[in-house]
Amino acid sequence: MKKNKLIERYSRNFNTLTEQEQSLLLKAKVCIAGLGGLGGAVTEMLARVGVGYLTLVDGDIFEASNLNRQLFSTEATIGASKASVALQRVKAINSDVNVTIYETFLTHENCNKILNGNNLVVDCLDSINDRFMLQKAAQKAKIPLVSGAIAGTSGQVTTIYPDDSGFELIYGKTTDTRYSEKGIESLLGNLSYCALFIASIQASETLKVILNRGNTLRNRLFIADLMTNTFDIMTLQ
Amino acid sequence: MIKIQLKMFATIAQYLPQYPDAFAVEEGTDIEMLISKLNIPISEVKLIFVNGRKASFDQLLKDGDRVGLFPPVGGG
């Protein structure tokens, strides 16, 4: 895009973001792991704010049960690949964003390759086991990870750098007898406004990490309960 | 007796006592005993915070402590 049009596109980002910061964002490479309630919304926000390179990963297809919260699911996209619909959505919003999609679930075999070359990964997965796997890959790739999780009207966000203890501080050791793959979302479901709220905090953390600005949630956990309007930031260590 | 403030999230909120801002427990009570006194199955509690810092099941409670109990949240 020509420079004038580029400045016009991002004009409402200024002056909260400077032109130099916008340039940094345009060069940033962010992987979004999981394209459900959190991942779809994070993708939409990062594309609009002007993150230049997005790697979008999900092996799932849209189902009717996604319509209550997942931004990219519509009656017309039921049965379609989440990653491929996300690609079309990003291109419709901002054709300057370079998008790579992986229509596959993350596995121990593929996650190092998928993260390779990215500056940051946003964890929007829906299984606690997979979150540990992603953290290990992010540590190996030496990149920060911004994690969000939701259940019902509750949610949490944290930012994990490669040397941090990360998920062990939140979910315990994977050998913990109290540990299970699914959290309480299997009982409570996930509501649209909670998914979008937590996704917003993740998008905000992503920008702050890329721009090295503001206060992040490193070694801290943002916890919200929208039913009681309880919002807190807890120190993890 | 000492008094503590309780915050309980999501599935654990159903166990919130009538007066969560001034819940009385005996001196010498630790978190595990508190969870039992509240009739919460211990397997439902994943994260504990006392005065905004992560705490363990054997941490002793002090008068005025703010205690947060959280289940595991993993949905996306």
PDB file of C-alpha atoms in Angstrom:
ATOM      1  CA  MET A   1       0.000   0.000   0.000  1.00  0.00           C
ATOM      2  CA  LYS A   2       1.254   3.507  -0.837  1.00  0.00           C
ATOM      3  CA  LYS A   3       2.533   5.568   2.091  1.00  0.00           C
ATOM      4  CA  ASN A   4      -0.382   8.070   2.175  1.00  0.00           C
ATOM      5  CA  LYS A   5      -2.991   5.316   2.136  1.00  0.00           C
ATOM      6  CA  LEU A   6      -1.001   3.465   4.773  1.00  0.00           C
ATOM      7  CA  ILE A   7      -1.041   6.477   7.062  1.00  0.00           C
ATOM      8  CA  GLU A   8      -4.768   6.952   6.445  1.00  0.00           C
ATOM      9  CA  ARG A   9      -5.500   3.313   7.256  1.00  0.00           C
ATOM     10  CA  TYR A  10      -3.758   3.566  10.606  1.00  0.00           C
ATOM     11  CA  SER A  11      -4.644   7.211  11.334  1.00  0.00           C
ATOM     12  CA  ARG A  12      -6.874   6.265  14.273  1.00  0.00           C
ATOM     13  CA  ASN A  13      -3.984   4.319  15.812  1.00  0.00           C
ATOM     14  CA  PHE A  14      -2.139   7.647  16.154  1.00  0.00           C
ATOM     15  CA  ASN A  15      -1.053   9.140  18.494  1.00  0.00           C
ATOM     16  CA  THR A  16      -1.600   6.344  20.959  1.00  0.00           C
ATOM     17  CA  LEU A  17       0.846   4.551  18.682  1.00  0.00           C
ATOM     18  CA  THR A  18       3.640   6.518  17.033  1.00  0.00           C
ATOM     19  CA  GLU A  19       4.544   6.067  13.361  1.00  0.00           C
ATOM     20  CA  GLN A  20       7.714   4.283  14.457  1.00  0.00           C
ATOM     21  CA  GLU A  21       5.670   1.906  16.583  1.00  0.00           C
ATOM     22  CA  GLN A  22       3.295   1.305  13.678  1.00  0.00           C
ATOM     23  CA  SER A  23       6.321   0.414  11.534  1.00  0.00           C
ATOM     24  CA  LEU A  24       7.457  -2.032  14.229  1.00  0.00           C
ATOM     25  CA  LEU A  25       4.022  -3.659  14.208  1.00  0.00           C
ATOM     26  CA  LEU A  26       4.079  -3.947  10.415  1.00  0.00           C
ATOM     27  CA  LYS A  27       7.318  -5.921  10.700  1.00  0.00           C
ATOM     28  CA  ALA A  28       6.125  -8.097  13.600  1.00  0.00           C
ATOM     29  CA  LYS A  29       5.484 -11.827  13.069  1.00  0.00           C
ATOM     30  CA  VAL A  30       2.827 -13.255  15.364  1.00  0.00           C
ATOM     31  CA  CYS A  31       1.512 -16.807  15.493  1.00  0.00           C
ATOM     32  CA  ILE A  32      -2.034 -17.356  16.754  1.00  0.00           C
ATOM     33  CA  ALA A  33      -2.518 -20.917  17.993  1.00  0.00           C
ATOM     34  CA  GLY A  34      -6.190 -21.868  18.003  1.00  0.00           C
ATOM     35  CA  LEU A  35      -8.829 -19.971  16.021  1.00  0.00           C
ATOM     36  CA  GLY A  36     -11.904 -20.394  18.211  1.00  0.00           C
ATOM     37  CA  GLY A  37     -13.542 -17.830  20.479  1.00  0.00           C
ATOM     38  CA  LEU A  38     -10.257 -16.251  21.547  1.00  0.00           C
ATOM     39  CA  GLY A  39      -8.133 -16.837  18.444  1.00  0.00           C
ATOM     40  CA  GLY A  40     -10.638 -15.464  15.929  1.00  0.00           C
ATOM     41  CA  ALA A  41     -11.035 -12.252  17.904  1.00  0.00           C
ATOM     42  CA  VAL A  42      -7.273 -11.864  18.468  1.00  0.00           C
ATOM     43  CA  THR A  43      -6.710 -12.381  14.712  1.00  0.00           C
ATOM     44  CA  GLU A  44      -9.291  -9.722  13.846  1.00  0.00           C
ATOM     45  CA  MET A  45      -7.791  -7.177  16.271  1.00  0.00           C
ATOM     46  CA  LEU A  46      -4.160  -7.773  15.279  1.00  0.00           C
ATOM     47  CA  ALA A  47      -5.025  -7.527  11.564  1.00  0.00           C
ATOM     48  CA  ARG A  48      -6.846  -4.247  12.125  1.00  0.00           C
ATOM     49  CA  VAL A  49      -4.150  -2.700  14.327  1.00  0.00           C
ATOM     50  CA  GLY A  50      -1.560  -3.562  11.668  1.00  0.00           C
ATOM     51  CA  VAL A  51       0.548  -6.543  12.735  1.00  0.00           C
ATOM     52  CA  GLY A  52       2.290  -7.330   9.456  1.00  0.00           C
ATOM     53  CA  TYR A  53       2.679 -11.109   9.569  1.00  0.00           C
ATOM     54  CA  LEU A  54       0.190 -13.565  11.006  1.00  0.00           C
ATOM     55  CA  THR A  55       0.567 -17.330  11.214  1.00  0.00           C
ATOM     56  CA  LEU A  56      -2.841 -18.851  11.936  1.00  0.00           C
ATOM     57  CA  VAL A  57      -3.133 -22.412  13.206  1.00  0.00           C
ATOM     58  CA  ASP A  58      -6.194 -24.597  13.680  1.00  0.00           C
ATOM     59  CA  GLY A  59      -7.113 -28.022  12.287  1.00  0.00           C
ATOM     60  CA  ASP A  60     -10.773 -27.664  13.142  1.00  0.00           C
ATOM     61  CA  ILE A  61     -13.828 -26.790  11.050  1.00  0.00           C
ATOM     62  CA  PHE A  62     -16.682 -24.524  12.122  1.00  0.00           C
ATOM     63  CA  GLU A  63     -19.684 -26.160  13.745  1.00  0.00           C
ATOM     64  CA  ALA A  64     -23.092 -24.802  14.782  1.00  0.00           C
ATOM     65  CA  SER A  65     -21.971 -24.761  18.435  1.00  0.00           C
ATOM     66  CA  ASN A  66     -19.314 -22.140  17.526  1.00  0.00           C
ATOM     67  CA  LEU A  67     -21.890 -19.561  16.390  1.00  0.00           C
ATOM     68  CA  ASN A  68     -22.546 -18.278  19.934  1.00  0.00           C
ATOM     69  CA  ARG A  69     -19.066 -16.720  20.212  1.00  0.00           C
ATOM     70  CA  GLN A  70     -16.581 -17.338  17.397  1.00  0.00           C
ATOM     71  CA  LEU A  71     -16.366 -14.212  15.233  1.00  0.00           C
ATOM     72  CA  PHE A  72     -15.437 -15.992  12.008  1.00  0.00           C
ATOM     73  CA  SER A  73     -18.233 -18.554  12.269  1.00  0.00           C
ATOM     74  CA  THR A  74     -21.390 -17.789  10.323  1.00  0.00           C
ATOM     75  CA  GLU A  75     -24.159 -20.000   9.059  1.00  0.00           C
ATOM     76  CA  ALA A  76     -22.373 -19.936   5.701  1.00  0.00           C
ATOM     77  CA  THR A  77     -18.996 -21.081   7.093  1.00  0.00           C
ATOM     78  CA  ILE A  78     -20.253 -24.139   8.986  1.00  0.00           C
ATOM     79  CA  GLY A  79     -18.159 -27.059   7.823  1.00  0.00           C
ATOM     80  CA  ALA A  80     -15.351 -24.801   6.530  1.00  0.00           C
ATOM     81  CA  SER A  81     -11.781 -24.843   7.844  1.00  0.00           C
ATOM     82  CA  LYS A  82     -11.316 -22.253  10.609  1.00  0.00           C
ATOM     83  CA  ALA A  83      -7.837 -21.352   9.343  1.00  0.00           C
ATOM     84  CA  SER A  84      -8.993 -20.863   5.774  1.00  0.00           C
ATOM     85  CA  VAL A  85     -11.965 -18.687   6.823  1.00  0.00           C
ATOM     86  CA  ALA A  86      -9.612 -16.653   9.051  1.00  0.00           C
ATOM     87  CA  LEU A  87      -7.293 -16.091   6.066  1.00  0.00           C
ATOM     88  CA  GLN A  88     -10.186 -14.771   3.977  1.00  0.00           C
ATOM     89  CA  ARG A  89     -11.322 -12.508   6.804  1.00  0.00           C
ATOM     90  CA  VAL A  90      -7.851 -11.011   7.327  1.00  0.00           C
ATOM     91  CA  LYS A  91      -7.441 -10.426   3.598  1.00  0.00           C
ATOM     92  CA  ALA A  92     -10.840  -8.674   3.505  1.00  0.00           C
ATOM     93  CA  ILE A  93      -9.831  -6.420   6.432  1.00  0.00           C
ATOM     94  CA  ASN A  94      -6.216  -5.687   5.559  1.00  0.00           C
ATOM     95  CA  SER A  95      -4.724  -7.102   2.378  1.00  0.00           C
ATOM     96  CA  ASP A  96      -1.264  -5.891   3.400  1.00  0.00           C
ATOM     97  CA  VAL A  97      -1.061  -8.451   6.186  1.00  0.00           C
ATOM     98  CA  ASN A  98       1.020 -11.469   5.202  1.00  0.00           C
ATOM     99  CA  VAL A  99      -0.905 -14.539   6.331  1.00  0.00           C
ATOM    100  CA  THR A 100       0.307 -18.113   6.589  1.00  0.00           C
ATOM    101  CA  ILE A 101      -2.216 -20.731   7.607  1.00  0.00           C
ATOM    102  CA  TYR A 102      -1.815 -24.234   8.994  1.00  0.00           C
ATOM    103  CA  GLU A 103      -5.008 -26.253   8.708  1.00  0.00           C
ATOM    104  CA  THR A 104      -3.751 -28.692  11.273  1.00  0.00           C
ATOM    105  CA  PHE A 105      -3.795 -29.137  15.040  1.00  0.00           C
ATOM    106  CA  LEU A 106      -0.579 -28.381  16.892  1.00  0.00           C
ATOM    107  CA  THR A 107       1.393 -31.506  17.741  1.00  0.00           C
ATOM    108  CA  HIS A 108       4.761 -32.222  19.338  1.00  0.00           C
ATOM    109  CA  GLU A 109       5.987 -32.988  15.810  1.00  0.00           C
ATOM    110  CA  ASN A 110       4.832 -29.805  14.052  1.00  0.00           C
ATOM    111  CA  CYS A 111       4.818 -27.031  16.661  1.00  0.00           C
ATOM    112  CA  ASN A 112       8.534 -26.161  16.511  1.00  0.00           C
ATOM    113  CA  LYS A 113       8.344 -25.767  12.733  1.00  0.00           C
ATOM    114  CA  ILE A 114       5.153 -23.686  12.934  1.00  0.00           C
ATOM    115  CA  LEU A 115       6.593 -21.264  15.521  1.00  0.00           C
ATOM    116  CA  ASN A 116       9.876 -20.919  13.653  1.00  0.00           C
ATOM    117  CA  GLY A 117      10.438 -17.322  12.496  1.00  0.00           C
ATOM    118  CA  ASN A 118       7.701 -15.800  14.642  1.00  0.00           C
ATOM    119  CA  ASN A 119       8.399 -13.079  17.238  1.00  0.00           C
ATOM    120  CA  LEU A 120       5.557 -14.067  19.571  1.00  0.00           C
ATOM    121  CA  VAL A 121       2.828 -16.675  19.911  1.00  0.00           C
ATOM    122  CA  VAL A 122      -0.685 -16.069  21.219  1.00  0.00           C
ATOM    123  CA  ASP A 123      -2.089 -19.105  23.012  1.00  0.00           C
ATOM    124  CA  CYS A 124      -5.803 -19.403  22.226  1.00  0.00           C
ATOM    125  CA  LEU A 125      -5.952 -23.186  22.605  1.00  0.00           C
ATOM    126  CA  ASP A 126      -8.678 -25.074  24.422  1.00  0.00           C
ATOM    127  CA  SER A 127      -6.773 -27.857  26.145  1.00  0.00           C
ATOM    128  CA  ILE A 128      -4.424 -27.480  29.106  1.00  0.00           C
ATOM    129  CA  ASN A 129      -2.150 -30.252  27.798  1.00  0.00           C
ATOM    130  CA  ASP A 130      -1.760 -28.438  24.470  1.00  0.00           C
ATOM    131  CA  ARG A 131      -0.933 -25.198  26.291  1.00  0.00           C
ATOM    132  CA  PHE A 132       2.025 -26.919  27.995  1.00  0.00           C
ATOM    133  CA  MET A 133       3.139 -28.264  24.617  1.00  0.00           C
ATOM    134  CA  LEU A 134       2.961 -24.783  23.073  1.00  0.00           C
ATOM    135  CA  GLN A 135       4.875 -23.251  25.970  1.00  0.00           C
ATOM    136  CA  LYS A 136       7.669 -25.785  25.488  1.00  0.00           C
ATOM    137  CA  ALA A 137       7.855 -24.932  21.788  1.00  0.00           C
ATOM    138  CA  ALA A 138       7.836 -21.176  22.536  1.00  0.00           C
ATOM    139  CA  GLN A 139      10.682 -21.687  25.009  1.00  0.00           C
ATOM    140  CA  LYS A 140      12.612 -23.610  22.378  1.00  0.00           C
ATOM    141  CA  ALA A 141      11.956 -20.858  19.821  1.00  0.00           C
ATOM    142  CA  LYS A 142      12.939 -18.293  22.498  1.00  0.00           C
ATOM    143  CA  ILE A 143       9.800 -16.232  21.941  1.00  0.00           C
ATOM    144  CA  PRO A 144       7.240 -14.846  24.405  1.00  0.00           C
ATOM    145  CA  LEU A 145       3.794 -16.384  24.694  1.00  0.00           C
ATOM    146  CA  VAL A 146       0.576 -14.529  25.555  1.00  0.00           C
ATOM    147  CA  SER A 147      -1.962 -16.942  26.980  1.00  0.00           C
ATOM    148  CA  GLY A 148      -5.696 -16.519  27.474  1.00  0.00           C
ATOM    149  CA  ALA A 149      -8.266 -18.969  28.821  1.00  0.00           C
ATOM    150  CA  ILE A 150     -12.002 -18.747  29.412  1.00  0.00           C
ATOM    151  CA  ALA A 151     -14.844 -20.633  31.085  1.00  0.00           C
ATOM    152  CA  GLY A 152     -18.386 -19.330  31.375  1.00  0.00           C
ATOM    153  CA  THR A 153     -18.061 -15.672  32.360  1.00  0.00           C
ATOM    154  CA  SER A 154     -14.562 -16.093  33.850  1.00  0.00           C
ATOM    155  CA  GLY A 155     -11.231 -15.717  32.140  1.00  0.00           C
ATOM    156  CA  GLN A 156      -7.542 -15.219  32.649  1.00  0.00           C
ATOM    157  CA  VAL A 157      -4.516 -13.863  30.778  1.00  0.00           C
ATOM    158  CA  THR A 158      -0.794 -14.111  31.414  1.00  0.00           C
ATOM    159  CA  THR A 159       2.383 -13.377  29.458  1.00  0.00           C
ATOM    160  CA  ILE A 160       5.190 -15.926  29.585  1.00  0.00           C
ATOM    161  CA  TYR A 161       8.795 -15.297  28.520  1.00  0.00           C
ATOM    162  CA  PRO A 162      11.076 -18.208  27.595  1.00  0.00           C
ATOM    163  CA  ASP A 163      12.871 -18.314  30.974  1.00  0.00           C
ATOM    164  CA  ASP A 164       9.681 -18.104  33.067  1.00  0.00           C
ATOM    165  CA  SER A 165       8.024 -21.002  34.898  1.00  0.00           C
ATOM    166  CA  GLY A 166       4.776 -20.144  33.119  1.00  0.00           C
ATOM    167  CA  PHE A 167       1.892 -22.617  33.172  1.00  0.00           C
ATOM    168  CA  GLU A 168       3.312 -24.673  36.018  1.00  0.00           C
ATOM    169  CA  LEU A 169       2.512 -21.703  38.274  1.00  0.00           C
ATOM    170  CA  ILE A 170      -1.090 -21.671  37.054  1.00  0.00           C
ATOM    171  CA  TYR A 171      -2.059 -25.278  36.354  1.00  0.00           C
ATOM    172  CA  GLY A 172       0.504 -27.083  38.544  1.00  0.00           C
ATOM    173  CA  LYS A 173       2.911 -29.740  37.342  1.00  0.00           C
ATOM    174  CA  THR A 174       1.608 -31.986  34.592  1.00  0.00           C
ATOM    175  CA  THR A 175       2.124 -34.901  36.998  1.00  0.00           C
ATOM    176  CA  ASP A 176      -0.135 -33.259  39.611  1.00  0.00           C
ATOM    177  CA  THR A 177      -3.036 -35.571  40.468  1.00  0.00           C
ATOM    178  CA  ARG A 178      -5.313 -32.519  40.473  1.00  0.00           C
ATOM    179  CA  TYR A 179      -4.380 -31.869  36.858  1.00  0.00           C
ATOM    180  CA  SER A 180      -6.747 -32.720  34.049  1.00  0.00           C
ATOM    181  CA  GLU A 181      -6.704 -31.939  30.371  1.00  0.00           C
ATOM    182  CA  LYS A 182      -9.929 -29.953  30.316  1.00  0.00           C
ATOM    183  CA  GLY A 183     -10.728 -27.083  32.636  1.00  0.00           C
ATOM    184  CA  ILE A 184     -14.113 -26.081  33.982  1.00  0.00           C
ATOM    185  CA  GLU A 185     -15.181 -24.767  30.551  1.00  0.00           C
ATOM    186  CA  SER A 186     -16.424 -28.296  29.875  1.00  0.00           C
ATOM    187  CA  LEU A 187     -19.047 -27.599  32.575  1.00  0.00           C
ATOM    188  CA  LEU A 188     -19.680 -23.881  32.056  1.00  0.00           C
ATOM    189  CA  GLY A 189     -19.384 -23.418  28.295  1.00  0.00           C
ATOM    190  CA  ASN A 190     -18.026 -20.131  26.895  1.00  0.00           C
ATOM    191  CA  LEU A 191     -19.936 -16.899  26.376  1.00  0.00           C
ATOM    192  CA  SER A 192     -19.283 -14.473  23.522  1.00  0.00           C
ATOM    193  CA  TYR A 193     -18.629 -11.361  25.577  1.00  0.00           C
ATOM    194  CA  CYS A 194     -16.218 -13.174  27.861  1.00  0.00           C
ATOM    195  CA  ALA A 195     -14.264 -14.573  24.882  1.00  0.00           C
ATOM    196  CA  LEU A 196     -14.018 -11.133  23.272  1.00  0.00           C
ATOM    197  CA  PHE A 197     -13.079  -9.466  26.560  1.00  0.00           C
ATOM    198  CA  ILE A 198     -10.227 -11.887  27.263  1.00  0.00           C
ATOM    199  CA  ALA A 199      -9.120 -11.767  23.594  1.00  0.00           C
ATOM    200  CA  SER A 200      -8.857  -7.973  23.916  1.00  0.00           C
ATOM    201  CA  ILE A 201      -6.499  -8.305  26.875  1.00  0.00           C
ATOM    202  CA  GLN A 202      -4.430 -10.790  24.856  1.00  0.00           C
ATOM    203  CA  ALA A 203      -4.245  -8.406  21.874  1.00  0.00           C
ATOM    204  CA  SER A 204      -3.214  -5.596  24.206  1.00  0.00           C
ATOM    205  CA  GLU A 205      -0.490  -7.738  25.806  1.00  0.00           C
ATOM    206  CA  THR A 206       0.753  -8.743  22.338  1.00  0.00           C
ATOM    207  CA  LEU A 207       1.203  -5.117  21.306  1.00  0.00           C
ATOM    208  CA  LYS A 208       2.918  -4.146  24.556  1.00  0.00           C
ATOM    209  CA  VAL A 209       5.389  -7.013  24.250  1.00  0.00           C
ATOM    210  CA  ILE A 210       6.153  -6.213  20.596  1.00  0.00           C
ATOM    211  CA  LEU A 211       6.531  -2.492  21.328  1.00  0.00           C
ATOM    212  CA  ASN A 212       8.249  -3.014  24.708  1.00  0.00           C
ATOM    213  CA  ARG A 213       5.819  -0.553  26.249  1.00  0.00           C
ATOM    214  CA  GLY A 214       3.519  -0.345  29.258  1.00  0.00           C
ATOM    215  CA  ASN A 215       3.092  -2.952  31.996  1.00  0.00           C
ATOM    216  CA  THR A 216       2.695  -6.546  30.933  1.00  0.00           C
ATOM    217  CA  LEU A 217       1.289  -9.552  32.778  1.00  0.00           C
ATOM    218  CA  ARG A 218       4.658 -11.310  32.993  1.00  0.00           C
ATOM    219  CA  ASN A 219       4.654 -13.543  36.101  1.00  0.00           C
ATOM    220  CA  ARG A 220       1.215 -12.178  36.876  1.00  0.00           C
ATOM    221  CA  LEU A 221      -2.261 -13.441  36.126  1.00  0.00           C
ATOM    222  CA  PHE A 222      -5.143 -11.180  35.129  1.00  0.00           C
ATOM    223  CA  ILE A 223      -8.335 -12.780  36.395  1.00  0.00           C
ATOM    224  CA  ALA A 224     -11.844 -11.619  35.588  1.00  0.00           C
ATOM    225  CA  ASP A 225     -15.315 -12.764  36.538  1.00  0.00           C
ATOM    226  CA  LEU A 226     -17.901 -10.835  34.558  1.00  0.00           C
ATOM    227  CA  MET A 227     -20.820 -12.180  36.605  1.00  0.00           C
ATOM    228  CA  THR A 228     -19.542 -10.491  39.764  1.00  0.00           C
ATOM    229  CA  ASN A 229     -17.489  -7.751  38.051  1.00  0.00           C
ATOM    230  CA  THR A 230     -14.363  -8.952  39.808  1.00  0.00           C
ATOM    231  CA  PHE A 231     -11.110  -7.984  38.079  1.00  0.00           C
ATOM    232  CA  ASP A 232      -7.757  -8.658  39.664  1.00  0.00           C
ATOM    233  CA  ILE A 233      -4.090  -9.087  38.840  1.00  0.00           C
ATOM    234  CA  MET A 234      -2.363 -11.735  40.938  1.00  0.00           C
ATOM    235  CA  THR A 235       1.372 -12.202  41.398  1.00  0.00           C
ATOM    236  CA  LEU A 236       2.387 -15.724  40.410  1.00  0.00           C
ATOM    237  CA  GLN A 237       5.800 -15.809  42.090  1.00  0.00           C
TER     238      GLN A 237
ATOM    239  CA  MET B   1     -11.051 -16.425  65.802  1.00  0.00           C
ATOM    240  CA  ILE B   2      -9.721 -14.412  62.876  1.00  0.00           C
ATOM    241  CA  LYS B   3     -11.633 -12.920  59.970  1.00  0.00           C
ATOM    242  CA  ILE B   4     -10.687 -13.238  56.320  1.00  0.00           C
ATOM    243  CA  GLN B   5     -12.098 -11.991  53.011  1.00  0.00           C
ATOM    244  CA  LEU B   6     -13.042 -14.606  50.399  1.00  0.00           C
ATOM    245  CA  LYS B   7     -13.163 -14.328  46.611  1.00  0.00           C
ATOM    246  CA  MET B   8     -14.242 -17.412  44.744  1.00  0.00           C
ATOM    247  CA  PHE B   9     -14.470 -17.694  40.978  1.00  0.00           C
ATOM    248  CA  ALA B  10     -16.521 -19.621  38.422  1.00  0.00           C
ATOM    249  CA  THR B  11     -17.532 -23.106  39.610  1.00  0.00           C
ATOM    250  CA  ILE B  12     -16.188 -22.394  43.112  1.00  0.00           C
ATOM    251  CA  ALA B  13     -18.433 -19.325  43.561  1.00  0.00           C
ATOM    252  CA  GLN B  14     -21.327 -21.633  44.484  1.00  0.00           C
ATOM    253  CA  TYR B  15     -19.545 -22.408  47.774  1.00  0.00           C
ATOM    254  CA  LEU B  16     -19.283 -18.747  48.803  1.00  0.00           C
ATOM    255  CA  PRO B  17     -20.466 -18.337  52.414  1.00  0.00           C
ATOM    256  CA  GLN B  18     -23.074 -15.798  53.484  1.00  0.00           C
ATOM    257  CA  TYR B  19     -20.562 -13.185  54.663  1.00  0.00           C
ATOM    258  CA  PRO B  20     -17.524 -13.592  52.401  1.00  0.00           C
ATOM    259  CA  ASP B  21     -15.985 -10.256  53.397  1.00  0.00           C
ATOM    260  CA  ALA B  22     -15.653 -11.244  57.053  1.00  0.00           C
ATOM    261  CA  PHE B  23     -15.508 -15.025  57.210  1.00  0.00           C
ATOM    262  CA  ALA B  24     -14.468 -16.292  60.640  1.00  0.00           C
ATOM    263  CA  VAL B  25     -11.979 -19.141  61.019  1.00  0.00           C
ATOM    264  CA  GLU B  26      -9.997 -20.376  63.991  1.00  0.00           C
ATOM    265  CA  GLU B  27      -6.420 -19.246  64.417  1.00  0.00           C
ATOM    266  CA  GLY B  28      -4.056 -21.870  63.001  1.00  0.00           C
ATOM    267  CA  THR B  29      -6.326 -22.610  60.004  1.00  0.00           C
ATOM    268  CA  ASP B  30      -4.465 -23.206  56.757  1.00  0.00           C
ATOM    269  CA  ILE B  31      -5.844 -23.033  53.203  1.00  0.00           C
ATOM    270  CA  GLU B  32      -6.547 -26.764  52.982  1.00  0.00           C
ATOM    271  CA  MET B  33      -8.570 -26.604  56.224  1.00  0.00           C
ATOM    272  CA  LEU B  34     -10.406 -23.544  54.915  1.00  0.00           C
ATOM    273  CA  ILE B  35     -11.343 -25.369  51.697  1.00  0.00           C
ATOM    274  CA  SER B  36     -12.666 -28.266  53.759  1.00  0.00           C
ATOM    275  CA  LYS B  37     -14.621 -25.908  56.063  1.00  0.00           C
ATOM    276  CA  LEU B  38     -16.245 -24.363  52.957  1.00  0.00           C
ATOM    277  CA  ASN B  39     -17.208 -27.874  51.742  1.00  0.00           C
ATOM    278  CA  ILE B  40     -15.310 -27.391  48.480  1.00  0.00           C
ATOM    279  CA  PRO B  41     -13.924 -30.634  46.979  1.00  0.00           C
ATOM    280  CA  ILE B  42     -10.182 -29.989  47.078  1.00  0.00           C
ATOM    281  CA  SER B  43      -9.765 -31.286  43.519  1.00  0.00           C
ATOM    282  CA  GLU B  44     -11.818 -28.299  42.304  1.00  0.00           C
ATOM    283  CA  VAL B  45      -9.256 -25.750  43.552  1.00  0.00           C
ATOM    284  CA  LYS B  46      -6.325 -25.174  41.235  1.00  0.00           C
ATOM    285  CA  LEU B  47      -5.051 -21.731  42.136  1.00  0.00           C
ATOM    286  CA  ILE B  48      -4.901 -19.997  45.498  1.00  0.00           C
ATOM    287  CA  PHE B  49      -4.027 -16.378  46.086  1.00  0.00           C
ATOM    288  CA  VAL B  50      -3.554 -14.716  49.458  1.00  0.00           C
ATOM    289  CA  ASN B  51      -3.339 -10.922  49.415  1.00  0.00           C
ATOM    290  CA  GLY B  52      -2.768 -10.992  45.635  1.00  0.00           C
ATOM    291  CA  ARG B  53       0.116 -13.493  45.725  1.00  0.00           C
ATOM    292  CA  LYS B  54       0.084 -17.167  44.765  1.00  0.00           C
ATOM    293  CA  ALA B  55      -0.127 -19.336  47.870  1.00  0.00           C
ATOM    294  CA  SER B  56       0.001 -23.035  48.746  1.00  0.00           C
ATOM    295  CA  PHE B  57      -2.486 -25.347  50.436  1.00  0.00           C
ATOM    296  CA  ASP B  58      -0.457 -25.314  53.682  1.00  0.00           C
ATOM    297  CA  GLN B  59      -0.269 -21.529  54.061  1.00  0.00           C
ATOM    298  CA  LEU B  60      -1.551 -20.398  57.474  1.00  0.00           C
ATOM    299  CA  LEU B  61      -4.214 -17.701  57.441  1.00  0.00           C
ATOM    300  CA  LYS B  62      -3.845 -14.399  59.244  1.00  0.00           C
ATOM    301  CA  ASP B  63      -6.482 -11.911  60.348  1.00  0.00           C
ATOM    302  CA  GLY B  64      -7.497  -9.672  57.454  1.00  0.00           C
ATOM    303  CA  ASP B  65      -6.107 -11.955  54.701  1.00  0.00           C
ATOM    304  CA  ARG B  66      -7.777 -11.718  51.288  1.00  0.00           C
ATOM    305  CA  VAL B  67      -8.094 -15.247  49.916  1.00  0.00           C
ATOM    306  CA  GLY B  68      -8.909 -16.057  46.278  1.00  0.00           C
ATOM    307  CA  LEU B  69      -9.761 -19.602  45.165  1.00  0.00           C
ATOM    308  CA  PHE B  70      -9.833 -20.522  41.487  1.00  0.00           C
ATOM    309  CA  PRO B  71     -10.646 -23.637  39.463  1.00  0.00           C
ATOM    310  CA  PRO B  72      -8.615 -24.612  36.372  1.00  0.00           C
ATOM    311  CA  VAL B  73      -9.712 -22.551  33.363  1.00  0.00           C
ATOM    312  CA  GLY B  74      -8.603 -23.791  29.949  1.00  0.00           C
ATOM    313  CA  GLY B  75     -11.194 -22.906  27.321  1.00  0.00           C
ATOM    314  CA  GLY B  76     -10.459 -20.998  24.147  1.00  0.00           C
TER     315      GLY B  76
END
